């Protein structure tokens, strides 16, 4: 198979070719490596390459799972893998190694994904752009080089959009799957809290805000991946409601009634502006939903203490910076140096040192209050809620670098990814879909939010919208 054929197919289409014996795992891997060495290098999207080792695995690969041997990227997020070190985008954490595989790493392998490298991230995965100093420069957006690829799963989104892999690992603690998916014009689903396990080394991330999942070019690939990686692990501190059947099978099932879809066009705070281009994208998505026969209702977001949430989010991040940094310094046996951390993360470390237990507990309680408010927002009988993904077009490179104080940085982000991080607090499933595009090929995404545990509805409507307004085959900088 030539890479020009490979890049046009989604993961399940490639898996079918593998299953039918029309291609081999080695052939697909060579296509992925070729694109990683050209496009991936050009975009600065790939790190910790293990090409020769992966070639050896491909030669002896035993087809398994839904994907049979499709090339794959693990995010450089610290997801434990004995094969791949991690830096978490930081010079301090560079070349961290692991003696065990995370449960999710094992599930990706069982699903038939052949991991051959990691994808780039911002430092400690704490930015909505991927411009880590550790990586020597920004990760570029394959749709528009001047705009951010998003973060923290920016390398994953860029690689998927550029055709290097059809599916890639991502994680989301404040929009980190949905932001880069929105920026790069692909599909990104954040699962419900507890849907995908984080063990065995961790039980939760960032006070329960963080979830792992995938980014993909097709909704069906995400559905099949979620079938493979979902499920409670003994000892998990959180558990999503058990899913009823296969997500992939559900995509082909017609709805037995029109869905009731609420539309939010206003932000949590009156002083947060939403660009007309983002509102137009929401209107377009709402029209598509109506054309599909669903009921669309204009609604008002619940009033929440959004500024209090932003402070709580920053407090939780600062606390995690201290724990991670001090643990790493203990392993290295040295003190913190001036060039170990980027400015906003270093400020977060200093802030975290001043925080007390009461402030952390108060922050967790604020997350739980938002969870109650956002789940109650469905009580009028809504099945899903539609919102803008970002309040404006993807930011330009350099606008969201980790500079200044951590709290000022979080406030700045809160006016950009306004509708995303709150859904991490609530733990609900949410996806961004690139249904609208500007004349110069910049994606303008919308977000679908589901009730807690209802990924099935999010995925099913996503698939309907994908069919109504396909985004596969949109132009990239390589076309």
Coordinates of N, CA and C in Angstrom, one line a residue, residues 1 40 64 100 167 174 211 221 232 252 254 256 258 278 324 333-334 340 357 367 382 384 402 414 420 458 463:
X1 N 0.8 -1.2 0.0 CA 0.0 0.0 0.0 C 0.9 1.2 0.0
X40 N 5.1 14.5 10.0 CA 5.3 14.6 11.5 C 6.4 15.5 11.9
X64 N -5.6 -8.8 16.2 CA -6.5 -8.9 17.4 C -7.3 -7.6 17.4
X100 N 6.0 -0.7 34.3 CA 4.7 -1.4 34.0 C 4.0 -0.7 32.9
X167 N -6.2 7.2 14.1 CA -6.7 7.3 15.5 C -5.5 7.5 16.4
X174 N -9.2 19.6 30.8 CA -9.8 20.9 30.7 C -10.2 21.3 29.3
X211 N -9.7 12.7 31.9 CA -10.2 11.5 31.3 C -9.3 11.2 30.1
X221 N -14.6 5.3 14.2 CA -13.3 4.8 14.8 C -13.3 5.1 16.3
X232 N -14.9 -0.6 33.8 CA -14.5 -0.5 35.2 C -13.3 -1.4 35.5
X252 N -25.5 2.6 13.9 CA -26.4 2.2 12.8 C -27.8 2.1 13.3
X254 N -31.4 3.5 14.3 CA -32.1 4.8 14.2 C -32.7 5.1 15.5
X256 N -35.6 6.1 18.1 CA -37.0 5.7 18.1 C -37.9 6.9 18.3
X258 N -37.5 11.7 17.9 CA -36.6 12.8 17.8 C -35.9 13.2 19.1
X278 N -18.2 31.7 15.8 CA -18.5 30.6 16.6 C -20.0 30.4 16.8
X324 N 4.0 16.6 41.5 CA 4.7 16.0 40.4 C 6.2 16.4 40.4
X333 N 17.3 13.4 42.6 CA 18.2 13.7 43.7 C 18.9 15.1 43.6
X334 N 18.1 16.1 43.3 CA 18.6 17.5 43.2 C 17.5 18.5 43.4
X340 N 14.2 24.5 34.6 CA 13.4 23.2 34.6 C 12.0 23.3 34.1
X357 N -4.6 22.6 52.8 CA -5.6 21.6 52.5 C -7.0 22.1 52.4
X367 N -16.0 21.9 42.1 CA -16.2 21.0 41.0 C -17.5 20.2 41.1
X382 N -34.0 17.4 28.1 CA -33.1 17.5 27.0 C -32.3 16.2 27.0
X384 N -29.4 16.1 24.8 CA -28.1 16.6 24.5 C -28.1 18.1 24.5
X402 N 3.1 29.4 27.8 CA 3.0 29.3 29.2 C 3.9 30.4 29.9
X414 N -9.7 30.6 30.2 CA -11.1 30.5 30.6 C -12.0 31.3 29.6
X420 N -15.7 24.3 27.7 CA -15.1 23.0 27.7 C -14.7 22.5 29.1
X458 N -24.2 10.8 22.4 CA -23.3 11.7 21.8 C -22.7 11.2 20.5
X463 N -22.5 10.8 14.6 CA -22.4 10.1 13.4 C -23.4 10.6 12.4

